[in-house]
Tab-separated table of C-alpha atoms and ligand atoms in Angstrom:
chain	number	residue	atom	x	y	z
T	1	MET	CA	119.557	157.404	104.954
T	2	PRO	CA	120.420	154.347	102.813
T	3	LYS	CA	119.254	153.923	99.233
T	4	ILE	CA	118.044	150.882	97.330
T	5	ARG	CA	120.294	149.735	94.452
T	6	ILE	CA	118.891	147.360	91.833
T	7	GLU	CA	120.555	145.668	88.857
T	8	GLY	CA	117.470	145.076	86.750
T	9	ASN	CA	116.154	142.611	84.171
T	10	HIS	CA	116.783	139.357	86.044
T	11	GLU	CA	114.190	136.574	85.908
T	12	LEU	CA	112.666	135.968	89.332
T	13	ASN	CA	111.504	132.641	90.656
T	14	GLY	CA	110.202	131.224	93.909
T	15	GLU	CA	107.807	132.031	96.713
T	16	VAL	CA	106.890	135.275	98.472
T	17	THR	CA	104.935	135.164	101.741
T	18	ILE	CA	102.767	138.200	102.311
T	19	SER	CA	102.988	139.961	105.686
T	20	GLY	CA	100.274	141.417	107.884
T	21	ALA	CA	98.525	144.432	106.373
T	22	LYS	CA	100.031	147.808	107.261
T	23	ASN	CA	96.651	149.548	106.956
T	24	SER	CA	95.031	147.067	109.328
T	25	ALA	CA	97.850	146.923	111.880
T	26	VAL	CA	98.070	150.729	112.199
T	27	ALA	CA	94.383	150.845	113.150
T	28	LEU	CA	94.371	147.770	115.406
T	29	ILE	CA	97.161	149.112	117.634
T	30	PRO	CA	95.315	152.326	118.661
T	31	ALA	CA	92.123	150.239	119.063
T	32	ALA	CA	93.952	148.081	121.622
T	33	ILE	CA	93.754	150.941	124.154
T	34	LEU	CA	90.023	150.177	124.478
T	35	SER	CA	90.717	146.712	125.928
T	36	THR	CA	92.189	145.798	129.306
T	37	SER	CA	94.831	143.754	127.534
T	38	SER	CA	95.189	142.385	124.039
T	39	VAL	CA	97.180	140.275	121.606
T	40	ILE	CA	97.583	141.266	117.952
T	41	TYR	CA	99.012	138.439	115.823
T	42	ASN	CA	100.907	138.759	112.536
T	43	VAL	CA	102.043	142.384	112.962
T	44	PRO	CA	104.387	143.520	110.154
T	45	LYS	CA	107.869	144.768	111.156
T	46	ILE	CA	107.595	148.268	109.644
T	47	THR	CA	108.481	151.671	111.092
T	48	ASP	CA	104.872	152.853	111.479
T	49	ILE	CA	104.397	150.109	114.083
T	50	ASP	CA	107.412	151.340	116.071
T	51	TYR	CA	105.924	154.828	116.343
T	52	LEU	CA	102.504	153.506	117.384
T	53	ILE	CA	104.150	151.395	120.099
T	54	LYS	CA	105.885	154.558	121.359
T	55	ILE	CA	102.471	156.246	121.625
T	56	LEU	CA	101.004	153.264	123.514
T	57	GLU	CA	103.940	153.430	125.956
T	58	LEU	CA	103.331	157.173	126.352
T	59	LEU	CA	99.808	156.155	127.420
T	60	ASN	CA	101.329	153.936	130.124
T	61	CYS	CA	100.694	150.644	128.326
T	62	LYS	CA	103.131	147.750	128.585
T	63	VAL	CA	103.950	146.522	125.076
T	64	GLU	CA	105.982	143.499	123.964
T	65	MET	CA	106.624	142.451	120.352
T	66	LYS	CA	107.505	138.739	120.182
T	67	ASP	CA	107.772	136.627	117.012
T	68	GLY	CA	105.657	139.097	115.058
T	69	ASN	CA	102.927	139.217	117.715
T	70	LEU	CA	102.147	142.249	119.862
T	71	TYR	CA	101.214	141.743	123.541
T	72	ILE	CA	99.640	144.868	125.035
T	73	ASP	CA	98.724	145.428	128.692
T	74	SER	CA	96.531	148.538	128.770
T	75	SER	CA	95.026	147.826	132.213
T	76	LYS	CA	96.927	150.795	133.688
T	77	SER	CA	96.657	153.101	130.694
T	78	LYS	CA	96.512	156.837	131.376
T	79	ASN	CA	95.587	159.629	128.967
T	80	ALA	CA	98.391	161.828	127.656
T	81	ASP	CA	98.719	164.489	124.994
T	82	ILE	CA	100.300	163.004	121.882
T	83	PRO	CA	103.129	165.285	120.721
T	84	GLU	CA	103.490	166.432	117.128
T	85	GLU	CA	106.811	164.645	116.666
T	86	LEU	CA	104.932	161.365	117.059
T	87	SER	CA	101.567	162.170	115.436
T	88	VAL	CA	103.205	163.620	112.331
T	89	GLN	CA	105.135	160.406	111.588
T	90	MET	CA	102.169	158.755	109.867
T	91	ARG	CA	98.561	159.199	108.842
T	92	ALA	CA	97.292	156.491	111.190
T	93	SER	CA	98.181	158.368	114.385
T	94	TYR	CA	94.748	159.924	114.010
T	95	TYR	CA	93.115	156.653	115.121
T	96	PHE	CA	94.111	157.662	118.659
T	97	MET	CA	91.521	160.453	118.345
T	98	GLY	CA	88.616	157.999	118.294
T	99	ALA	CA	90.279	155.549	120.657
T	100	LEU	CA	91.170	158.149	123.358
T	101	LEU	CA	87.807	159.867	123.018
T	102	ALA	CA	86.138	156.513	123.701
T	103	LYS	CA	88.510	155.484	126.501
T	104	PHE	CA	89.012	158.815	128.344
T	105	LYS	CA	86.406	161.131	126.758
T	106	ARG	CA	89.322	163.357	125.759
T	107	ALA	CA	92.022	163.297	123.076
T	108	GLU	CA	94.730	165.872	122.502
T	109	ILE	CA	96.725	165.127	119.362
T	110	CYS	CA	98.298	167.015	116.484
T	111	TYR	CA	97.427	166.726	112.809
T	112	PRO	CA	98.596	163.403	111.375
T	113	GLY	CA	101.331	162.934	108.775
T	114	GLY	CA	101.090	160.616	105.794
T	115	CYS	CA	102.116	160.463	102.146
T	116	LYS	CA	101.863	163.725	100.177
T	117	ILE	CA	99.266	162.520	97.679
T	118	GLY	CA	96.585	165.136	98.191
T	119	ASN	CA	95.077	167.470	100.812
T	120	ARG	CA	93.921	164.611	103.042
T	121	PRO	CA	91.650	166.632	105.351
T	122	ILE	CA	90.045	165.017	108.398
T	123	ASP	CA	86.749	166.904	108.308
T	124	LEU	CA	84.683	163.688	108.142
T	125	HIS	CA	86.376	162.335	111.266
T	126	ILE	CA	85.654	165.564	113.162
T	127	LYS	CA	82.045	165.645	111.918
T	128	GLY	CA	81.571	162.117	113.247
T	129	PHE	CA	83.015	162.913	116.678
T	130	GLU	CA	80.787	166.010	116.937
T	131	ALA	CA	77.722	163.974	115.950
T	132	LEU	CA	78.479	161.697	118.917
T	133	GLY	CA	78.512	164.717	121.242
T	134	ALA	CA	82.193	165.671	121.321
T	135	LYS	CA	83.495	169.243	121.216
T	136	VAL	CA	86.429	169.636	118.825
T	137	THR	CA	88.802	172.579	119.171
T	138	GLN	CA	91.696	173.160	116.785
T	139	ILE	CA	94.607	175.293	117.890
T	140	LYS	CA	97.040	175.530	114.990
T	141	SER	CA	97.912	171.889	114.187
T	142	LYS	CA	96.615	170.545	117.521
T	143	PHE	CA	93.148	169.027	118.021
T	144	ILE	CA	91.454	168.861	121.419
T	145	ILE	CA	88.479	166.502	121.302
T	146	GLU	CA	86.432	166.128	124.457
T	147	ALA	CA	82.982	165.052	125.649
T	148	ASP	CA	81.206	164.763	128.989
T	149	PHE	CA	79.046	162.090	127.454
T	150	LEU	CA	78.951	160.289	124.090
T	151	LYS	CA	75.573	159.404	122.620
T	152	GLY	CA	74.903	157.165	119.633
T	153	ALA	CA	73.996	158.975	116.411
T	154	LYS	CA	73.187	158.357	112.739
T	155	ILE	CA	76.219	159.554	110.765
T	156	TYR	CA	76.324	159.850	106.978
T	157	LEU	CA	79.794	160.028	105.409
T	158	ASP	CA	79.838	162.369	102.395
T	159	PHE	CA	82.702	160.195	101.122
T	160	PRO	CA	83.286	156.534	102.139
T	161	SER	CA	86.496	157.429	103.954
T	162	VAL	CA	88.439	154.450	105.352
T	163	GLY	CA	89.978	156.506	108.144
T	164	ALA	CA	86.782	158.249	109.145
T	165	THR	CA	84.843	154.965	109.144
T	166	ILE	CA	87.340	153.325	111.513
T	167	ASN	CA	87.816	156.418	113.714
T	168	ILE	CA	84.072	156.928	114.193
T	169	MET	CA	83.610	153.194	114.877
T	170	LEU	CA	86.268	153.435	117.622
T	171	ALA	CA	84.600	156.459	119.232
T	172	ALA	CA	81.115	154.931	118.908
T	173	THR	CA	82.087	151.943	121.077
T	174	ALA	CA	81.728	154.298	124.065
T	175	ALA	CA	78.619	156.140	122.857
T	176	GLU	CA	75.476	155.150	124.751
T	177	GLY	CA	72.913	153.603	122.423
T	178	THR	CA	73.088	152.940	118.705
T	179	THR	CA	75.400	154.558	116.183
T	180	ILE	CA	74.845	154.020	112.462
T	181	ILE	CA	77.645	154.883	110.033
T	182	ASP	CA	75.995	155.315	106.647
T	183	ASN	CA	77.962	155.305	103.361
T	184	ALA	CA	80.767	153.646	105.326
T	185	ALA	CA	83.936	152.458	103.591
T	186	LYS	CA	84.020	148.676	102.989
T	187	GLU	CA	87.768	147.923	102.988
T	188	PRO	CA	88.894	144.623	104.596
T	189	GLU	CA	90.853	146.561	107.234
T	190	ILE	CA	87.531	147.866	108.554
T	191	VAL	CA	86.315	144.289	109.047
T	192	ASN	CA	89.639	143.475	110.738
T	193	VAL	CA	89.195	146.308	113.274
T	194	ALA	CA	85.518	145.465	113.841
T	195	SER	CA	86.392	141.815	114.542
T	196	PHE	CA	88.920	142.986	117.154
T	197	LEU	CA	86.359	145.275	118.831
T	198	ILE	CA	83.718	142.512	118.796
T	199	ASN	CA	86.252	140.156	120.378
T	200	MET	CA	86.695	142.725	123.165
T	201	GLY	CA	82.951	142.724	123.816
T	202	CYS	CA	81.615	145.366	121.433
T	203	LYS	CA	78.383	144.817	119.503
T	204	ILE	CA	79.030	145.745	115.853
T	205	THR	CA	77.206	144.587	112.745
T	206	GLY	CA	77.620	145.469	109.069
T	207	ALA	CA	81.402	145.974	108.932
T	208	GLY	CA	82.424	145.465	105.303
T	209	THR	CA	79.133	146.882	104.061
T	210	ASP	CA	78.204	150.547	103.600
T	211	LYS	CA	76.135	150.548	106.801
T	212	ILE	CA	77.812	149.765	110.138
T	213	ILE	CA	75.778	149.613	113.355
T	214	ILE	CA	77.533	149.934	116.725
T	215	GLU	CA	75.765	149.371	120.069
T	216	GLY	CA	78.029	151.400	122.349
T	217	GLY	CA	78.581	151.807	126.081
T	218	ARG	CA	79.437	148.171	126.889
T	219	SER	CA	82.364	147.362	129.182
T	220	LEU	CA	85.227	145.841	127.238
T	221	HIS	CA	87.660	143.112	128.180
T	222	LYS	CA	90.689	141.317	126.734
T	223	GLY	CA	90.801	141.208	122.963
T	224	VAL	CA	92.639	139.037	120.443
T	225	VAL	CA	92.964	139.552	116.686
T	226	GLU	CA	95.129	138.531	113.733
T	227	VAL	CA	96.220	141.132	111.183
T	228	LEU	CA	94.882	140.298	107.717
T	229	PRO	CA	97.367	139.602	104.892
T	230	ASP	CA	98.378	142.825	103.154
T	231	ARG	CA	96.358	143.023	99.921
T	232	ILE	CA	98.469	145.928	98.626
T	233	GLU	CA	101.762	144.111	99.235
T	234	ALA	CA	100.239	141.043	97.562
T	235	GLY	CA	99.163	143.090	94.537
T	236	THR	CA	102.634	144.602	94.253
T	237	TYR	CA	104.327	141.162	94.143
T	238	LEU	CA	101.723	139.902	91.653
T	239	ILE	CA	102.687	142.781	89.364
T	240	ILE	CA	106.372	141.859	89.807
T	241	GLY	CA	105.528	138.226	88.961
T	242	ALA	CA	103.609	139.285	85.834
T	243	LEU	CA	106.725	141.125	84.645
T	244	LEU	CA	109.533	138.812	85.802
T	245	GLY	CA	107.950	135.625	87.228
T	246	ASP	CA	106.936	132.871	87.761
T	247	LEU	CA	106.158	133.620	91.415
T	248	LYS	CA	104.052	131.850	94.048
T	249	ILE	CA	102.450	134.459	96.309
T	250	LYS	CA	101.491	132.879	99.636
T	251	ASN	CA	99.270	134.127	102.499
T	252	VAL	CA	96.984	136.158	100.246
T	253	ILE	CA	93.180	136.455	100.285
T	254	ALA	CA	92.231	136.498	96.572
T	255	GLU	CA	88.835	138.104	97.278
T	256	HIS	CA	90.650	141.137	98.729
T	257	ILE	CA	92.374	141.841	95.416
T	258	HIS	CA	89.625	140.662	93.066
T	259	ALA	CA	89.637	143.906	91.054
T	260	VAL	CA	93.414	143.674	90.562
T	261	LEU	CA	93.171	140.024	89.464
T	262	VAL	CA	90.443	140.969	86.968
T	263	LYS	CA	92.672	143.710	85.504
T	264	LEU	CA	95.722	141.415	85.358
T	265	LYS	CA	93.670	138.865	83.409
T	266	GLU	CA	92.336	141.647	81.160
T	267	VAL	CA	95.872	142.712	80.180
T	268	GLY	CA	96.772	139.098	79.373
T	269	VAL	CA	98.491	137.895	82.559
T	270	LYS	CA	98.026	134.212	83.433
T	271	TYR	CA	97.725	133.036	87.041
T	272	GLU	CA	96.228	130.174	89.048
T	273	ILE	CA	94.473	130.687	92.381
T	274	GLN	CA	95.579	127.702	94.485
T	275	LYS	CA	94.630	126.655	97.988
T	276	ASP	CA	97.818	128.067	99.516
T	277	GLY	CA	98.266	131.150	97.355
T	278	ILE	CA	98.411	132.484	93.796
T	279	LEU	CA	100.853	131.228	91.142
T	280	ILE	CA	101.510	134.040	88.647
T	281	HIS	CA	103.321	133.683	85.323
T	282	LYS	CA	105.475	136.146	83.413
T	283	CYS	CA	103.486	137.746	80.582
T	284	ASN	CA	105.390	138.671	77.399
T	285	ASN	CA	102.504	140.350	75.576
T	286	ILE	CA	100.761	142.783	77.885
T	287	ASN	CA	97.658	144.540	76.536
T	288	PRO	CA	96.819	148.155	77.424
T	289	THR	CA	93.791	148.922	79.598
T	290	THR	CA	92.011	151.633	81.548
T	291	ILE	CA	92.164	151.661	85.335
T	292	THR	CA	89.752	153.684	87.481
T	293	THR	CA	90.539	153.684	91.199
T	294	LEU	CA	87.620	153.251	93.584
T	295	GLY	CA	86.949	152.308	97.178
T	296	PHE	CA	86.751	148.582	97.969
T	297	PRO	CA	85.854	146.340	96.160
T	298	GLY	CA	86.965	148.575	93.258
T	299	PHE	CA	90.539	148.863	92.000
T	300	PRO	CA	92.559	150.085	95.011
T	301	THR	CA	94.191	153.509	94.691
T	302	ASP	CA	97.264	152.120	96.513
T	303	LEU	CA	98.020	149.827	93.556
T	304	GLN	CA	97.572	152.250	90.650
T	305	GLN	CA	101.182	153.442	90.864
T	306	PRO	CA	102.773	149.933	90.781
T	307	PHE	CA	100.270	148.967	88.055
T	308	THR	CA	101.392	152.011	86.039
T	309	THR	CA	104.857	150.453	85.808
T	310	LEU	CA	103.298	147.260	84.408
T	311	LEU	CA	101.398	149.309	81.818
T	312	THR	CA	104.610	150.929	80.541
T	313	GLN	CA	105.274	147.418	79.153
T	314	ALA	CA	101.850	147.153	77.472
T	315	GLU	CA	101.702	147.547	73.680
T	316	GLY	CA	99.458	150.617	73.189
T	317	LYS	CA	97.747	153.388	75.172
T	318	SER	CA	96.526	152.885	78.751
T	319	ILE	CA	94.710	155.344	80.993
T	320	ILE	CA	94.701	155.670	84.772
T	321	ASN	CA	91.812	157.595	86.350
T	322	GLU	CA	92.688	158.367	89.980
T	323	THR	CA	89.398	159.231	91.725
T	324	ILE	CA	90.531	159.079	95.377
T	325	TYR	CA	93.493	161.478	95.663
T	326	GLU	CA	94.300	164.750	93.946
T	327	SER	CA	98.032	164.208	93.472
T	328	ARG	CA	98.977	160.557	93.128
T	329	PHE	CA	101.009	160.484	89.906
T	330	ARG	CA	104.360	161.768	91.216
T	331	ASN	CA	106.012	158.483	90.204
T	332	ALA	CA	105.288	159.201	86.528
T	333	GLU	CA	108.056	161.800	86.102
T	334	TYR	CA	110.651	159.310	87.358
T	335	LEU	CA	109.249	156.521	85.177
T	336	ASN	CA	109.733	158.864	82.210
T	337	ILE	CA	113.351	159.467	83.283
T	338	MET	CA	113.732	155.672	83.056
T	339	GLY	CA	112.352	155.651	79.509
T	340	ALA	CA	108.593	155.382	79.991
T	341	ASN	CA	106.203	157.497	77.948
T	342	THR	CA	103.531	158.774	80.342
T	343	LYS	CA	101.588	162.030	80.091
T	344	LEU	CA	99.461	163.825	82.706
T	345	ILE	CA	96.197	164.589	80.885
T	346	SER	CA	94.722	166.280	83.975
T	347	PHE	CA	95.332	166.176	87.747
T	348	ASP	CA	93.411	162.907	87.946
T	349	THR	CA	94.192	161.250	84.596
T	350	LEU	CA	97.471	159.724	83.408
T	351	GLU	CA	98.072	158.393	79.893
T	352	ILE	CA	100.682	155.648	79.410
T	353	ASN	CA	101.976	154.842	75.923
T	354	GLY	CA	103.840	151.529	75.738
T	355	LYS	CA	105.692	149.387	75.187
T	356	THR	CA	108.881	151.254	76.270
T	357	PRO	CA	112.058	149.531	77.458
T	358	LEU	CA	113.156	151.009	80.793
T	359	ARG	CA	116.762	151.894	81.650
T	360	GLY	CA	118.278	152.199	85.120
T	361	ALA	CA	118.474	155.685	86.642
T	362	ASP	CA	118.814	157.521	89.958
T	363	VAL	CA	115.258	158.157	91.164
T	364	TYR	CA	113.446	159.347	94.278
T	365	SER	CA	110.514	157.922	96.213
T	366	THR	CA	108.050	160.791	96.669
T	367	ASP	CA	105.520	158.639	98.552
T	368	LEU	CA	105.141	155.017	99.614
T	369	ARG	CA	103.393	153.601	96.548
T	370	ALA	CA	105.348	155.812	94.141
T	371	GLY	CA	108.405	154.167	95.673
T	372	ALA	CA	106.867	150.748	95.009
T	373	SER	CA	106.257	151.751	91.394
T	374	LEU	CA	109.925	152.723	91.001
T	375	LEU	CA	111.065	149.517	92.733
T	376	VAL	CA	109.129	147.508	90.123
T	377	ALA	CA	110.605	149.696	87.373
T	378	GLY	CA	114.129	149.106	88.690
T	379	LEU	CA	113.554	145.349	88.664
T	380	ILE	CA	112.664	145.349	84.946
T	381	ALA	CA	115.013	148.128	83.764
T	382	ASN	CA	118.260	147.435	81.905
T	383	GLY	CA	121.146	148.537	84.107
T	384	ILE	CA	121.425	149.997	87.585
T	385	THR	CA	118.679	151.928	89.411
T	386	THR	CA	119.140	153.648	92.765
T	387	ILE	CA	116.100	154.791	94.725
T	388	ASP	CA	116.493	157.562	97.295
T	389	ASN	CA	114.175	158.399	100.213
T	390	ILE	CA	113.429	154.691	100.654
T	391	GLU	CA	112.265	154.960	104.248
T	392	LEU	CA	108.880	155.592	102.667
T	393	ILE	CA	109.039	152.187	100.944
T	394	LEU	CA	110.260	150.412	104.075
T	395	ARG	CA	107.173	151.832	105.861
T	396	GLY	CA	104.815	149.743	103.789
T	397	TYR	CA	106.719	146.637	102.675
T	398	GLU	CA	108.130	144.380	105.384
T	399	ASP	CA	111.596	142.960	104.551
T	400	VAL	CA	111.148	144.020	100.926
T	401	VAL	CA	114.880	143.766	100.036
T	402	GLU	CA	115.222	140.327	101.661
T	403	LYS	CA	112.002	139.023	100.066
T	404	LEU	CA	113.187	140.131	96.605
T	405	GLN	CA	116.745	138.787	97.096
T	406	LYS	CA	115.225	135.405	98.008
T	407	ILE	CA	113.540	135.129	94.580
T	408	GLY	CA	116.659	136.162	92.669
T	409	ALA	CA	116.540	139.957	92.455
T	410	LYS	CA	119.889	141.763	92.404
T	411	ILE	CA	118.866	144.315	95.018
T	412	GLU	CA	120.617	145.738	98.066
T	413	LEU	CA	120.563	148.597	100.534
T	414	ILE	CA	123.508	150.949	100.019
T	415	PRO	CA	124.598	153.664	102.484
D	1	EPZ	C1	93.683	154.935	104.038
D	1	EPZ	O1	93.948	156.329	104.045
D	1	EPZ	C2	95.024	154.284	103.762
D	1	EPZ	N1	95.971	154.636	104.798
D	1	EPZ	C3	95.556	154.763	102.410
D	1	EPZ	O2	96.744	154.036	102.146
D	1	EPZ	C4	94.534	154.412	101.339
D	1	EPZ	O3	94.969	154.941	100.098
D	1	EPZ	C5	93.172	155.018	101.691
D	1	EPZ	O4	92.762	154.582	102.999
D	1	EPZ	C6	92.102	154.603	100.705
D	1	EPZ	O5	92.023	153.207	100.685
D	1	EPZ	C7	95.876	154.016	105.987
D	1	EPZ	O6	95.022	153.170	106.187
D	1	EPZ	C8	96.883	154.407	107.012
D	1	EPZ	P1	90.422	157.951	103.165
D	1	EPZ	P2	92.831	157.370	104.567
D	1	EPZ	O7	90.034	158.593	104.430
D	1	EPZ	O8	92.101	156.779	105.683
D	1	EPZ	C9	89.352	162.248	101.520
D	1	EPZ	C10	98.986	153.701	101.587
D	1	EPZ	O9	99.650	153.935	100.577
D	1	EPZ	N2	88.936	162.534	102.906
D	1	EPZ	O10	89.596	156.838	102.607
D	1	EPZ	O11	93.478	158.676	104.732
D	1	EPZ	C11	90.866	162.135	101.433
D	1	EPZ	O12	91.456	163.410	101.275
D	1	EPZ	C12	98.000	154.738	102.081
D	1	EPZ	O13	99.046	152.652	102.275
D	1	EPZ	C13	88.293	163.735	103.167
D	1	EPZ	O14	88.056	164.530	102.275
D	1	EPZ	O15	91.895	157.397	103.272
D	1	EPZ	C14	91.094	161.284	100.217
D	1	EPZ	O16	91.037	162.105	99.072
D	1	EPZ	C15	97.941	155.972	101.213
D	1	EPZ	N3	87.924	164.009	104.447
D	1	EPZ	C16	89.890	160.341	100.247
D	1	EPZ	O17	88.910	160.951	101.125
D	1	EPZ	C17	88.181	163.143	105.481
D	1	EPZ	O18	87.815	163.445	106.632
D	1	EPZ	C18	90.249	158.970	100.788
D	1	EPZ	O19	90.636	159.114	102.098
D	1	EPZ	C19	88.846	161.930	105.190
D	1	EPZ	C20	89.219	161.648	103.891
């Protein structure tokens, strides 16, 4: 597998256009099976999408990707068991559980994959399916989820899980009567999926709030949706701009990264929100801060690792409290190899003592956003950095090498 090679510490200038959101697109594609045919605009070219298209084709759908738009004919779709070699490729394969349960009243699929950042159980998903009347059997890593009949229910999520909220919403579209998802997650990707389902003929209210109401059992038709801009990609490039800018970040919804913008301002970064994007300026005196990750609209857990790299350049002590995952600081050891001074206070708290100049090193991407953190570190480090295991980075950042080369980064893929 190739590596990324960066010659760091070069000023960057120009524009970056944000792609469609990975975490929306990977939910919209399984949802498409509920329609007769559908079009999903602005789909990012990342490997997760390729695997999801393979699963749709396994389900006898005709799929065409053209100019970043996905055309799906699911009028002749047939149920099929989804093999482990496909389901294990990403976390989002589990959205086929809710989608197939709704479409065929039966789903047979193995445990999903996903970044190693914690246990990542799916108990809340299963609890939701069972509340709707499904029987869930687990045989080793395989789940068989089936129902003669799905009936609307009131479901309370012990934790506002993004995945469980979307998966239960998918299943509830076929449940007779009213389903209420209480303590639902409020991420923008949930609104994106709900808008797609509504476009197909579903009746859903409350998406984006902590209470979503689905009137199920309606017949669905063609659906059309556009993938939202990727708020995590946008936040990553804003962090790069704060360190090496000025950068104009285009195709970004500022409200979706409000917490990140607040924190950037707090540490001294200057930016202007303009009508066609955000202009961010390099900041030479970064102040330390404390970050606590929360569900939307709080500070997103997916940006704490890239933000950690920024805080290695802050004068003083910063703290990161990671409240969503149990093991999401694996980038810190590699940042320290590059000269940072971070310390794990406990499994969920990282201390960062800056300002420390970073030097190039050979590092390894343990998970997608750890890889992003090391990419940012390589861009500011003195000397050469190589990042191994980069397929994880390419999963979440469309054309990341090309986008960075375009604004002046000395970055390339090496065999
Ligand atoms: C989605 O993961 C995203 N992935 C994650 O992004 C993101 O970090 C996360 O939401 C939170 O925003 C995709 O959308 C593909 P959760 P998901 O269910 O759905 C626990 C990235 O880098 N939990 O909200 O798995 C779980 O263990 C990825 O792009 C249960 O305990 O997130 C975790 O600690 C990483 N039981 C917490 O909730 C369950 O049944 C958050 O999980 C489900 C989740």
